[in-house]
Short mmCIF file of C-alpha atoms and ligand atoms in Angstrom, two decimals:
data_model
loop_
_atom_site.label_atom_id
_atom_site.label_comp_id
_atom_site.label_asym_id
_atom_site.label_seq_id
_atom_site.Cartn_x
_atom_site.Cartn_y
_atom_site.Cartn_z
CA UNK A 1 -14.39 14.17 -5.84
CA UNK A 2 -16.51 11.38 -4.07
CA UNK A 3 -15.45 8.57 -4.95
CA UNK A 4 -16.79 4.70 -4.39
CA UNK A 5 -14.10 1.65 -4.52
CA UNK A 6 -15.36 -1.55 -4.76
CA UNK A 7 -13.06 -4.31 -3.20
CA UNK A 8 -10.51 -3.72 -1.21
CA UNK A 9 -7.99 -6.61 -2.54
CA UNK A 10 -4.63 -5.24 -3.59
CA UNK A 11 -6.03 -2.27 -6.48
CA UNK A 12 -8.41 -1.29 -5.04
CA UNK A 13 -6.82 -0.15 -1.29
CA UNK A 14 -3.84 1.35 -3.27
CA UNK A 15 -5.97 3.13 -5.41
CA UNK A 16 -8.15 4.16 -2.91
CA UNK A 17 -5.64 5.50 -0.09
CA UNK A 18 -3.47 7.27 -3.26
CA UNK A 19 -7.17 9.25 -4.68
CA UNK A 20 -7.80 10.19 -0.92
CA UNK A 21 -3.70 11.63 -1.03
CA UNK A 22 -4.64 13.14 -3.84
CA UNK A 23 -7.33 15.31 -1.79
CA UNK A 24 -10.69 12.96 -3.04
CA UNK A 25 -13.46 11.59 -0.70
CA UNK A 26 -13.22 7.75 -0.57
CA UNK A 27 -15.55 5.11 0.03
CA UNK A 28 -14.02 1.54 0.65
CA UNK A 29 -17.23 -1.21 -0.54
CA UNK A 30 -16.31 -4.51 0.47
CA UNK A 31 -18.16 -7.63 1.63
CA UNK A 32 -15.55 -8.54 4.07
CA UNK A 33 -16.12 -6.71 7.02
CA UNK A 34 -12.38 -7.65 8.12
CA UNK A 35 -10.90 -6.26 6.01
CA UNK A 36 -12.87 -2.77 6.81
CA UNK A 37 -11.96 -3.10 10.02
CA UNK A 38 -8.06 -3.12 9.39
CA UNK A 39 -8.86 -0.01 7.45
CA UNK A 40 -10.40 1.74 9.71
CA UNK A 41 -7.85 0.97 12.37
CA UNK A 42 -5.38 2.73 9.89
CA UNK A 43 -3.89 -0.53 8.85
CA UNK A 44 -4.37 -1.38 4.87
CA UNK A 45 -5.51 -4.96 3.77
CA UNK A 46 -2.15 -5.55 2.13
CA UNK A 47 1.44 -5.31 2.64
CA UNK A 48 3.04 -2.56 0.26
CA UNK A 49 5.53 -0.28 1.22
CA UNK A 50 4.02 3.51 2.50
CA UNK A 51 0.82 2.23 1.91
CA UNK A 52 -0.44 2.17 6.30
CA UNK A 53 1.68 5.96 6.09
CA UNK A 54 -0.97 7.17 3.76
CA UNK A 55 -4.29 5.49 5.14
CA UNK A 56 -3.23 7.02 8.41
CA UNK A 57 -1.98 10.74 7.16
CA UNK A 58 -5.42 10.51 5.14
CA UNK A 59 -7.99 8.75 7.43
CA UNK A 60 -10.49 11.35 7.58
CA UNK A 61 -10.73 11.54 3.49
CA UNK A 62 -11.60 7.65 4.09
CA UNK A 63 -14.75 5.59 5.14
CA UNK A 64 -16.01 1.75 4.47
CA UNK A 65 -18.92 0.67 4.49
CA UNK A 66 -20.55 -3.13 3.03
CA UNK A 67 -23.42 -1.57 1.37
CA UNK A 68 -22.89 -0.59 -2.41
CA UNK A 69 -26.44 1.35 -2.20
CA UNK A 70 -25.27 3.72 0.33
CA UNK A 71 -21.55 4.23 -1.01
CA UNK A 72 -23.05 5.30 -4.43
CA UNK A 73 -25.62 7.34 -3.00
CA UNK A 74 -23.21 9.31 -1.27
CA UNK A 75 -20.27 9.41 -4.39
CA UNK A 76 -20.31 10.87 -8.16
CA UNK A 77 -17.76 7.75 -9.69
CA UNK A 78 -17.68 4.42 -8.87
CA UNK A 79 -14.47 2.32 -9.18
CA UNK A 80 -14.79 -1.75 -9.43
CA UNK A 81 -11.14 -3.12 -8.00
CA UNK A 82 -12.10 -6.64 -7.38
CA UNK A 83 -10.33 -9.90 -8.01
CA UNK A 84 -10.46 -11.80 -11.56
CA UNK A 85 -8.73 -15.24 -10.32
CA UNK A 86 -8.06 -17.86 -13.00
CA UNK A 87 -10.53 -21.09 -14.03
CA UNK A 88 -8.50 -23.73 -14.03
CA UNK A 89 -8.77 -23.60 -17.98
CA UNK A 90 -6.83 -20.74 -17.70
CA UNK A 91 -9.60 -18.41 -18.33
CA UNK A 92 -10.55 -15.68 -16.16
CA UNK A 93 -13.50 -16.10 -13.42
CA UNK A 94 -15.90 -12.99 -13.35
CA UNK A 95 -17.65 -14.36 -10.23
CA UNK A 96 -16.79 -11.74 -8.24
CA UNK A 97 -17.57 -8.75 -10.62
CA UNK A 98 -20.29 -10.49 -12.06
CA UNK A 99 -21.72 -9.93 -8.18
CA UNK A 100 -20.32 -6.53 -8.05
CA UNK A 101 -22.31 -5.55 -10.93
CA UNK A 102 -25.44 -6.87 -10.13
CA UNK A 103 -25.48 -4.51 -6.30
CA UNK A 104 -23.73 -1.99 -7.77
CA UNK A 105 -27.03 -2.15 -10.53
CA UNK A 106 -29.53 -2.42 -7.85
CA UNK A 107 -27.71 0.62 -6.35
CA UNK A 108 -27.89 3.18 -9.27
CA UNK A 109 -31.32 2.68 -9.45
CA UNK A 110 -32.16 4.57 -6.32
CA UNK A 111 -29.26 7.07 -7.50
CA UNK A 112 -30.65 10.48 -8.82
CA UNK A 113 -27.92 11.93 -10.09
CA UNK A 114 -25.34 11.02 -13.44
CA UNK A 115 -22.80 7.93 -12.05
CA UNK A 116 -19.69 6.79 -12.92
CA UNK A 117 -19.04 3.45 -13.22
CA UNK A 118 -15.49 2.58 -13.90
CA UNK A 119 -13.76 -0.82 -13.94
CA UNK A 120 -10.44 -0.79 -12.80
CA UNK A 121 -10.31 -5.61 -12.69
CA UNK A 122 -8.16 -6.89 -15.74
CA UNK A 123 -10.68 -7.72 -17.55
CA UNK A 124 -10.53 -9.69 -21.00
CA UNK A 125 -11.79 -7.42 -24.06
CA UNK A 126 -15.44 -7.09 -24.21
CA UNK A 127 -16.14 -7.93 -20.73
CA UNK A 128 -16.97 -4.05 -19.49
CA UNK A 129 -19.62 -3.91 -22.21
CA UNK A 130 -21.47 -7.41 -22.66
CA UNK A 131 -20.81 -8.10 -19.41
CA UNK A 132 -20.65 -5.62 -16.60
CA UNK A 133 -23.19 -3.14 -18.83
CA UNK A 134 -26.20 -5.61 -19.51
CA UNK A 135 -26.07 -6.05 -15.81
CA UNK A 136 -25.76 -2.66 -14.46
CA UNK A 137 -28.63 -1.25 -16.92
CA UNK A 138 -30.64 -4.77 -16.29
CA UNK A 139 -30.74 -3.91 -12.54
CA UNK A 140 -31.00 0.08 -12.61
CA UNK A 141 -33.41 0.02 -15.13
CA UNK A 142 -31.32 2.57 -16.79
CA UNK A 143 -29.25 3.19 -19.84
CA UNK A 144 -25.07 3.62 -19.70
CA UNK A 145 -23.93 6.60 -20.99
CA UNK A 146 -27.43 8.26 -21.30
CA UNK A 147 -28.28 7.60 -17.43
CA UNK A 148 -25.37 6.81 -15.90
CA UNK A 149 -21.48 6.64 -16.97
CA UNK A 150 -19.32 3.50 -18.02
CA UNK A 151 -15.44 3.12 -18.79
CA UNK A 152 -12.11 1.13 -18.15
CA UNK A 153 -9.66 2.86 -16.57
CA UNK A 154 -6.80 -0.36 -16.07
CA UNK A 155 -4.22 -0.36 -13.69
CA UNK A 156 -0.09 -0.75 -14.30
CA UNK A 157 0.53 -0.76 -10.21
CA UNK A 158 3.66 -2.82 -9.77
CA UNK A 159 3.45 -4.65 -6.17
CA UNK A 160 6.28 -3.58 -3.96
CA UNK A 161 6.15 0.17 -5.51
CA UNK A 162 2.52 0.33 -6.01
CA UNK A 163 2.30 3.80 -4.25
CA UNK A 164 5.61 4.76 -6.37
CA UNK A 165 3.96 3.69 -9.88
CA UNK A 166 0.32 5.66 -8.72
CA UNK A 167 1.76 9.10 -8.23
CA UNK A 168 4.49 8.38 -11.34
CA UNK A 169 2.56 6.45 -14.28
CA UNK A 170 3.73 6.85 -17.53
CA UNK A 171 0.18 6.98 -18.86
CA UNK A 172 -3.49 6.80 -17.79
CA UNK A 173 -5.31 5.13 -19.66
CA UNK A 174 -9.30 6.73 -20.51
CA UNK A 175 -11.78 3.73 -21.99
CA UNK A 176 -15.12 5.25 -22.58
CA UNK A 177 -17.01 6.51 -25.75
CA UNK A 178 -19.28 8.70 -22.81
CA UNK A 179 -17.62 12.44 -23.09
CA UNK A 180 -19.10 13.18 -19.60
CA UNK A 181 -17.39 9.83 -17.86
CA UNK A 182 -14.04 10.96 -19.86
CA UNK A 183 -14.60 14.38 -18.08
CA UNK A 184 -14.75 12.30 -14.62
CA UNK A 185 -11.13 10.89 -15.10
CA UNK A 186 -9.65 13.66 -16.15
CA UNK A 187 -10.80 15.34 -13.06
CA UNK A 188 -9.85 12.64 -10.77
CA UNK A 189 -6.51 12.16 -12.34
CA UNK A 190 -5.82 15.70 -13.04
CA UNK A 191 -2.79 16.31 -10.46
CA UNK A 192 -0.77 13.61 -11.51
CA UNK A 193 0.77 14.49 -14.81
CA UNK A 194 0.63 11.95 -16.89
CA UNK A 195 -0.70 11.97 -19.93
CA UNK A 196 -4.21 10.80 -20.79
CA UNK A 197 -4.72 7.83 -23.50
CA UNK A 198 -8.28 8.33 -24.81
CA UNK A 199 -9.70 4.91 -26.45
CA UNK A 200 -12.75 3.32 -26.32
CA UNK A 201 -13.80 0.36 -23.99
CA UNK A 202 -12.15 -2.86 -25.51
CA UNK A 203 -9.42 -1.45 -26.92
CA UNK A 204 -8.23 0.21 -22.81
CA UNK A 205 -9.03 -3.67 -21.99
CA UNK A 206 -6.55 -4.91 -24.21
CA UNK A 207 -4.35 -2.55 -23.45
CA UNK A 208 -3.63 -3.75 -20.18
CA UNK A 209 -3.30 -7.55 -21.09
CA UNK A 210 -0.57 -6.72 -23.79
CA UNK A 211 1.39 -4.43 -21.71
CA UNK A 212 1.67 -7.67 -19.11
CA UNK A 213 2.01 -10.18 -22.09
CA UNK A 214 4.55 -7.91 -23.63
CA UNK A 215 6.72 -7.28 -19.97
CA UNK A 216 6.40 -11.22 -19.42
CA UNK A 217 7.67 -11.81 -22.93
CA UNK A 218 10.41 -9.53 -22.75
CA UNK A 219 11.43 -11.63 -19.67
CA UNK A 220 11.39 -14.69 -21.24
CA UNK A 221 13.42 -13.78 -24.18
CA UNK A 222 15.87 -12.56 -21.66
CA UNK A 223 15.66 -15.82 -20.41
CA UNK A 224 16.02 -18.08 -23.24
CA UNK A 225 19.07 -15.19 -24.36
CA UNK A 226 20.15 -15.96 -20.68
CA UNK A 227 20.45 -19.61 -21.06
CA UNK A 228 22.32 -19.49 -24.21
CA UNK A 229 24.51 -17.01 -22.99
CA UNK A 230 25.27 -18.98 -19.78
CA UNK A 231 25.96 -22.14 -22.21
CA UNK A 232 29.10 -19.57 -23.83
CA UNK A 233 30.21 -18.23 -20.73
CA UNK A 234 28.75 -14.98 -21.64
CA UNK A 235 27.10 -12.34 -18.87
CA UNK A 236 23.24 -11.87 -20.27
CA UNK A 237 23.28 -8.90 -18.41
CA UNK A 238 26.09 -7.42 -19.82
CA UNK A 239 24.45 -8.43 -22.74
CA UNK A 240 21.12 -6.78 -22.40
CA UNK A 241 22.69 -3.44 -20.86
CA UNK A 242 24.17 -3.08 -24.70
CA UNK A 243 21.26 -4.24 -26.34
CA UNK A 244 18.50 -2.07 -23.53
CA UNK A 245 20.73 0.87 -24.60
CA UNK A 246 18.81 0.85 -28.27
CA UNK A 247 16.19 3.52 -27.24
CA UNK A 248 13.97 1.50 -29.46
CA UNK A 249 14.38 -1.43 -27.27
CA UNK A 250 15.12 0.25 -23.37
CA UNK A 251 16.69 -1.41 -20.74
CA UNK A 252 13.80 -2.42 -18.59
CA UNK A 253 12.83 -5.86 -17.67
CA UNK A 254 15.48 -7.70 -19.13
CA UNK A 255 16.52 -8.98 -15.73
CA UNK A 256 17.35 -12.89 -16.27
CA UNK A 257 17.28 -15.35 -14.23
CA UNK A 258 14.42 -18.04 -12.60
CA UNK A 259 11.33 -16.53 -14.09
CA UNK A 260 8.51 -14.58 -13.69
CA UNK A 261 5.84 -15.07 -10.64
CA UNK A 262 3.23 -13.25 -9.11
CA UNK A 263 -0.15 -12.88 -9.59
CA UNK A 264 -0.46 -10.91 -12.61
CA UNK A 265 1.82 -12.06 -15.51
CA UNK A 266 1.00 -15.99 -15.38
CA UNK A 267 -2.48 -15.39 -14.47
CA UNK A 268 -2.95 -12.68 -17.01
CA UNK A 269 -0.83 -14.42 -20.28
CA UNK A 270 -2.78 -17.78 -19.70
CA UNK A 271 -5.94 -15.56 -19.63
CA UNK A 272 -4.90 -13.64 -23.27
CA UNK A 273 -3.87 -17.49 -24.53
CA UNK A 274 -7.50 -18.91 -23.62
CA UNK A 275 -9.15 -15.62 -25.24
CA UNK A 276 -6.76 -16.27 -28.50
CA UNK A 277 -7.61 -19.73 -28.90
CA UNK A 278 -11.39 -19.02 -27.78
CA UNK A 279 -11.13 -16.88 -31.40
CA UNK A 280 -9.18 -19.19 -33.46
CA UNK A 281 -5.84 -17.64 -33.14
CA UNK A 282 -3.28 -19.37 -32.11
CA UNK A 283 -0.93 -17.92 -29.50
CA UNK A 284 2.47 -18.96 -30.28
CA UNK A 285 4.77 -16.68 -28.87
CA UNK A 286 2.36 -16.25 -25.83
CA UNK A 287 2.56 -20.31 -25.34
CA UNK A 288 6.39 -19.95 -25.77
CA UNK A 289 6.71 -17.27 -23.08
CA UNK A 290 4.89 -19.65 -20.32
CA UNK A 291 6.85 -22.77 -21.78
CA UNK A 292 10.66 -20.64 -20.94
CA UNK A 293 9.26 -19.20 -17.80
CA UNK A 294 7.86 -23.26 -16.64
CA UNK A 295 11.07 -24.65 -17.71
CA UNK A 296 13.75 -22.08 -15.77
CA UNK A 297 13.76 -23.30 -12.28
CA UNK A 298 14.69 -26.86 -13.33
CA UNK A 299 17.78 -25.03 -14.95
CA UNK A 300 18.82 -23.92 -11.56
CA UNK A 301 18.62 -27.43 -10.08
CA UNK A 302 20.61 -28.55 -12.68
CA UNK A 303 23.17 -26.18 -11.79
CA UNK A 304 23.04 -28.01 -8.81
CA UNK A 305 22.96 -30.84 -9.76
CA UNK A 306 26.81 -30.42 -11.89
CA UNK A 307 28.13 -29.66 -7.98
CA UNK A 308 26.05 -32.12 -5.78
CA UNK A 309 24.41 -35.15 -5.49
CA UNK A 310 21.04 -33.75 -3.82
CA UNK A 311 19.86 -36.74 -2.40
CA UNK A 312 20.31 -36.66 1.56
CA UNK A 313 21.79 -33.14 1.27
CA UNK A 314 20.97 -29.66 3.11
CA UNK A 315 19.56 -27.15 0.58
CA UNK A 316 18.97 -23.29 1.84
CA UNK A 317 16.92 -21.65 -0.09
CA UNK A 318 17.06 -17.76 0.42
CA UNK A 319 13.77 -16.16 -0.75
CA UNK A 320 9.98 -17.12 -1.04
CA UNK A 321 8.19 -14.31 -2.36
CA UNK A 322 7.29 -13.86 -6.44
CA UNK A 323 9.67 -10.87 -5.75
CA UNK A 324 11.65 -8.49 -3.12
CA UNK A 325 9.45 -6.42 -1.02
CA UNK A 326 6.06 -8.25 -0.86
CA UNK A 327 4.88 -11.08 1.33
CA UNK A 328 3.10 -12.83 -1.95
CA UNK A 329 4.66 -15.94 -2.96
CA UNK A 330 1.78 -16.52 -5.71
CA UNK A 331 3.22 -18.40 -8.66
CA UNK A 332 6.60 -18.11 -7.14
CA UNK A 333 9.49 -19.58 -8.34
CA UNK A 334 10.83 -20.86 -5.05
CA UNK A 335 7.19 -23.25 -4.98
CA UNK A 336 8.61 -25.52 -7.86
CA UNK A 337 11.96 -25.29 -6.62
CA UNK A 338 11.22 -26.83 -3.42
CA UNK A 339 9.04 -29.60 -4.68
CA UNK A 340 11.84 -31.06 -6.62
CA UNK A 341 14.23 -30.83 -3.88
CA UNK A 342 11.93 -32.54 -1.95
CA UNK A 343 11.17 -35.23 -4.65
CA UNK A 344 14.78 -35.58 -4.95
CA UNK A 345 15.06 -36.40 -1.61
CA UNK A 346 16.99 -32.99 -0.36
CA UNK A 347 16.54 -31.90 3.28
CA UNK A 348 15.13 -28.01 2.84
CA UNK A 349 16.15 -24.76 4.57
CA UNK A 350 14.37 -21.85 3.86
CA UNK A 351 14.12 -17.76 4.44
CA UNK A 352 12.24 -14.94 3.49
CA UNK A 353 12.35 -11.24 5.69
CA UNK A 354 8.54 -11.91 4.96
CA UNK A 355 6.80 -14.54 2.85
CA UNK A 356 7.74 -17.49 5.35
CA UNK A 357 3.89 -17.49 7.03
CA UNK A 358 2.30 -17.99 3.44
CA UNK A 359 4.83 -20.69 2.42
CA UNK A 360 4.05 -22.96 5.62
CA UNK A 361 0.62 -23.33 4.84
CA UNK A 362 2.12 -24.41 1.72
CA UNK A 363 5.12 -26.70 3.20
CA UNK A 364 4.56 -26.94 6.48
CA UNK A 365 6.90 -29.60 6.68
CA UNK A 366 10.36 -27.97 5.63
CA UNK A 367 12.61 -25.95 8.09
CA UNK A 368 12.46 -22.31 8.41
CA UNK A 369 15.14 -20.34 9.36
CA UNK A 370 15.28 -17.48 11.99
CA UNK A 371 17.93 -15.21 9.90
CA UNK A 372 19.36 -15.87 6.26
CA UNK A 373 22.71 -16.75 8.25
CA UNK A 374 20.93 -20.14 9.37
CA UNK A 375 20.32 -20.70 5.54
CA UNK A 376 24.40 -20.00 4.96
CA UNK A 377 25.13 -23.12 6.95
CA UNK A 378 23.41 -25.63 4.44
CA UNK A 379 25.56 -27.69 1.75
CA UNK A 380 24.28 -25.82 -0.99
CA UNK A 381 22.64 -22.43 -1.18
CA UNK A 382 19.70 -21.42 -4.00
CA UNK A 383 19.04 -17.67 -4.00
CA UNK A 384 15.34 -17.48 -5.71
CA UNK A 385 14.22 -13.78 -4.66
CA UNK A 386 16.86 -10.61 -4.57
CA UNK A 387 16.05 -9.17 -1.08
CA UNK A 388 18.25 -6.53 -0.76
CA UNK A 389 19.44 -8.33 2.69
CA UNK A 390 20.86 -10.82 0.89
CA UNK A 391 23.75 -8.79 -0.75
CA UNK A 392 25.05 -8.05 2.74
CA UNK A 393 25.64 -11.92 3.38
CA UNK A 394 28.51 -13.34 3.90
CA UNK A 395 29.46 -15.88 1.11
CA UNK A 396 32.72 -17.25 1.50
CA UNK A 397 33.38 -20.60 1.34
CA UNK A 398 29.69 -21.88 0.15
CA UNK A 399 28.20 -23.41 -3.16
CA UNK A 400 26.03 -20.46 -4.43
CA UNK A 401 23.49 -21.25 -7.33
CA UNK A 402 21.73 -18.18 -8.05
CA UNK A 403 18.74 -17.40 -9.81
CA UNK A 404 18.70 -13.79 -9.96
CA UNK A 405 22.06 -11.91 -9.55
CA UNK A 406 22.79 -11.19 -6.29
CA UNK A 407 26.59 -9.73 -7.12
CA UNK A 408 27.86 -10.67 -3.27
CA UNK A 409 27.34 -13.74 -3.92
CA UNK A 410 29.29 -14.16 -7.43
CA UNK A 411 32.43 -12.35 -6.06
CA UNK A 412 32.61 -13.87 -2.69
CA UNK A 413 31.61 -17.51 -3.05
CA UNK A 414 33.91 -20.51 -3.88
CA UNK A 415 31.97 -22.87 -6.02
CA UNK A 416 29.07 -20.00 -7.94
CA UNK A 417 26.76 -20.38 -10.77
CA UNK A 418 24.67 -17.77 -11.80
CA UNK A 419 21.65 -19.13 -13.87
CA UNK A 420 22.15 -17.10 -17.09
CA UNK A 421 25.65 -15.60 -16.39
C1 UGA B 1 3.08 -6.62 -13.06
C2 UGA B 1 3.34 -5.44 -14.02
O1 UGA B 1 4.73 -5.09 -13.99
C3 UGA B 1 2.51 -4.22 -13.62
O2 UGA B 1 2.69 -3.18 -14.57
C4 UGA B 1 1.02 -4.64 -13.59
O3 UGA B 1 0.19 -3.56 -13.20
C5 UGA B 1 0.84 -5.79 -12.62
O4 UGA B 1 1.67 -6.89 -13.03
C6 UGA B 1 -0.61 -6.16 -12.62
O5 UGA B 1 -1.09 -6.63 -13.65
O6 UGA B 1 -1.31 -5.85 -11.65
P1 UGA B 1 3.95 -7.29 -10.60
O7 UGA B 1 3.50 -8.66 -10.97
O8 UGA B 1 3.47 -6.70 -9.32
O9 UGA B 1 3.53 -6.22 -11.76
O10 UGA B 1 5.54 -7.25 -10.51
P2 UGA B 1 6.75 -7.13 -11.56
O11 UGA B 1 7.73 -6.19 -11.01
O12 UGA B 1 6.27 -6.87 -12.92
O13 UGA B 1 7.40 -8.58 -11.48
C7 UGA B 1 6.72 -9.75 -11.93
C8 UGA B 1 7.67 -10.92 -11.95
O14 UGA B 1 8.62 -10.76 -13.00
C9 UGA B 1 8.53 -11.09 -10.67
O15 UGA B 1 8.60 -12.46 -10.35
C10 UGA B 1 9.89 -10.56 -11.06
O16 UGA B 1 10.93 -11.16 -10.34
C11 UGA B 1 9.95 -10.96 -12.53
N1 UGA B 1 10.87 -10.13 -13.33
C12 UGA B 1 10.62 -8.81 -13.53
C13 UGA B 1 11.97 -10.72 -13.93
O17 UGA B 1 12.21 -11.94 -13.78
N2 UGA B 1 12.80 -9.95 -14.70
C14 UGA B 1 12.58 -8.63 -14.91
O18 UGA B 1 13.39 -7.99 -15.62
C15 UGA B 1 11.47 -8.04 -14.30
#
C-alpha cells in the first residue's frame, strides 16, 4: 500500500520504516526539513535500537517530502503521528494536529480518489471526531466516511524496543465505524499476526490512555508494595514474582523501584486526570498513582541520607535516561534526584552510555563522567537507570543506594540499600 505519515517524531518514523519492512510505499510529511534530511541520508530522527538498519535495508520503499498535498495525492491512507505535548494544566495541546488537520483538509480536496485518514497521536476521547473531522471535511469540502475515510488506530510502541513491539503486538487496535477504512487496516496490518480489535472511534481512544494509566498504576502499586516491603525487610520482587504468577494478575511491570518517567505515562495519566475532572469525575486512584510515583525518588535520598551526611559530599549518579536503551531523559527520575542533591549542597557525578548531552542542557553545571568507573570513585553511589553496563561494575567496597535492582551491586557492595528490597 501507499501510505502517507505525518510527523516524523518518535511514532511516526518507527511506524513508518516498520510499514515500508513490511513491503508498503511510505511517504514521510514533516515540516522540518531536518529531520527529512537525516532520513534520507538513511539515518532516522530518533535513537531506537535497529531502527537506522531498517531505513537503510528499506530506503527505496521510503520518500519525504513537506507538502501534505502531494504526499496524499500520491498515497491511498494517511497516518497522523505527530506530537500531543502537555498544557501546563496537564491537558493535552492539539496545536500540532490541529495544523495537521487543517493541510491535510486542504489536501483531500484536490484528492480524487477514497482516503484514509488515520490518527495514530494519543489523543483524549472525542478528539478524532469533533476535532480532527470538522476540520478535515471543513477544508475538503467533503464528508468522512462517505468521501473520504476516518479512524484511530493507537500505538503501544515501547521506546527502546519500539521495532520489537511493531512486528510483535499483542493486539491492533481498528477505531472506525467506516467498513471501507476498517478494510484499509486490515490490509496494512495483515502480515503481522495479531489480532484485530474492532471498536469505534472513542472507545480505540480510550483504549490507549487506560492501557498507559493501567501499566503506570500497576507500577505504582508495586511501588507503594515496595516501600512497605522494604520497611519489613522483605524483597518486593520476590514478592511480585509470587503474586505475577496469578495468570489473572501476570508478572509484567511490577518492577519497583524510583518510578516511572518518560514521555508517555506522566504526560498521558495527567492528561486522563484533566479529562476526568473536565467531566466531574474524580480521579482518585489516577491522582494516587502520580502522588507514589512524585514521592519515590525522595525515598532514595533518604536511604542516603541513614548512611551520609550529603552536605559537601561526592554523589555518582549512574544513569540519566527515563530508562535503559534510549537517550530520553523526559520526566526522568534522575532530574529530581539531582536537584535535591544539589539543594542539599552535594557535589554531583554523573553517567549515562547516552543521555549525558540532553542532561547538560539541563545541568550544565554538574560533572560528567567519561566511564561509569569515574562515577565508582564518589562517596556514595545512586543507580537511577538499569543499563545493562552497570551490572558488570565493580562494587566492592562502595555505598550503593539503588533505585532499580541492579543485582551486582546488592551482592558485591559493603554498605547497599535497595529502594524497595
Ligand atoms: C509506554 C508504554 O509501555 C507503551 O505501551 C506505550 O506505547 C508508550 O508508553 C506510549 O504511550 O507511547 P515507554 O514510556 O516507552 O512506553 O516505556 P516503558 O517501558 O513503559 O517504561 C516507562 C517507565 O516506567 C520507565 O521509566 C520505566 O523505568 C518504568 N517502569 C516500567 C518501572 O518503573 N517498572 C516497571 O515494571 C516497568
Amino acid at each position: 500500500m501507499k501510505i502517507s505519515i505525518i510527523g516524523t517524531g518518535y511514532v511516526g518514523s518507527v511506524t513508518g520504516i516498520c510499514l515500508a519492512e513490511m513491503g508498503h510505499q511510505i511517504h514521510f510529511v514533516d515540516i522540518d526539513q531536518a529531520k527529512l534530511d537525516m532520513i534520507n541520508s538513511g539515518r532516522s530522527p530518533v535513537f531506537e535500537p535497529d531502527l537506522d538498519d531498517l531505513l537503510l535495508k528499506n530506503r527505496e520503499r521510503i520518500t519525504t517530502t513537506t507538502d501534505i498535498a502531494k504526499a496524499i495525492r500520491q498515497t491511498t491512507l494517511t497516518i497522523i503521528c505527530v506530537g500531543t505535548p502537555q498544557n501546563p494544566d496537564g491537558s493535552s495541546d492539539l496545536r500540532f494536529i490541529i495544523d495537521a488537520a487543517h493541510s491535510l483538509g486542504k489536501g483531500l480536496k484536490k484528492d480524487q480518489k477514497y482516503h484514509t485518514v488515520i490518527v495514530k497521536s494519543t489523543v483524549l476521547p472525542g478528539t478524532t471526531s469533533t476535532v480532527v473531522q470538522p476540520i478535515l471535511e471543513k477544508e475538503s469540502g467533503k464528508l468522512a466516511i462517505k468521501d473520504f475515510g476516518i479512524g484511530s488506530n493507537p500505538e503501544f510502541l515501547k521506546e527502546g524496543s519500539a521495532v520489537h513491539d511493531f512486528f510483535h503486538t499483542d493486539r491492533i487496535v481498528i477505531g472506525t465505524n467506516d467498513p471501507k477504512t476498517k478494510d484499509a487496516l486490515k490490509a496494512l496490518y495483515k502480515s503481522l499476526h495479531a489480532p484485530f480489535f474492532n471498536t469505534d472511534i472513542k472507545t480505540a481512544e480510550m483504549i490507549k490512555y487506560v492501557s498507559n494509566a493501567f501499566l503506570a498504576t500497576k507500577i505504582s502499586f508495586a511501588n507503594e508494595i515496595g516501600n512497605l516491603c522494604k520497611l519489613n525487610e522483605i524483597n518486593s520482587y520476590e514478592v511480585f514474582r509470587g503474586v505475577g504468577m496469578d495468570s489473572r494478575i501476570n508478572p509484567h511491570f511490577f518492577r519497583s523501584g524510583i518510578g516511572f518517567g518518560g514521555s508517555c505515562f506522566p504526560k498521558d495519566i495527567r492528561a486522563l486526570i484533566s479529562f476526568s475532572e473536565s467531566k466531574g469525575v474524580e480521579p482518585r486512584i489516577l491522582k494516587a498513582v502520580i502522588r507514589t510515583n512524585d514521592e519515590q525518588p525522595q525515598k532514595l535520598i533518604a536511604l542516603l541520607k541513614k548512611h551520609l551526611d550529603i552536605k559537601g559530599k561526592k554523589i555518582g549518579i549512574l544513569g540519566l535516561s527515563f530508562k535503559p536503551d534510549s537517550d530520553d531523559i523526559r520526566e526522568s527520575r534522575a532530574i529530581p534526584i539531582v536537584l535535591t542533591l544539589l539543594h542539599e549542597g552535594a557535589e554531583i557525578i554523573v553517567y549515562d552510555p547516552m543521555a549525558m548531552p540532553a542532561f547538560k542542557n539541563l545541568f550544565p553545571g554538574i560533572s560528567y563522567a567519561r566511564s561509569s568507573d569515574d562515577v565508582l570513585k564518589s562517596d556514595a553511589i545512586m543507580i537511577i537507570t538499569e543499563w545493562q553496563e552497570f551490572s558488570n561494575l565493580n562494587y566492592t567496597g562502595k555505598l550503593v543506594i539503588d533505585g532499580r535492582k541492579v543485582n551486582k551491586a546488592g551482592r558485591e557492595a559493603t554498605i547497599y540499600e535497595g529502594i524497595c528490597w
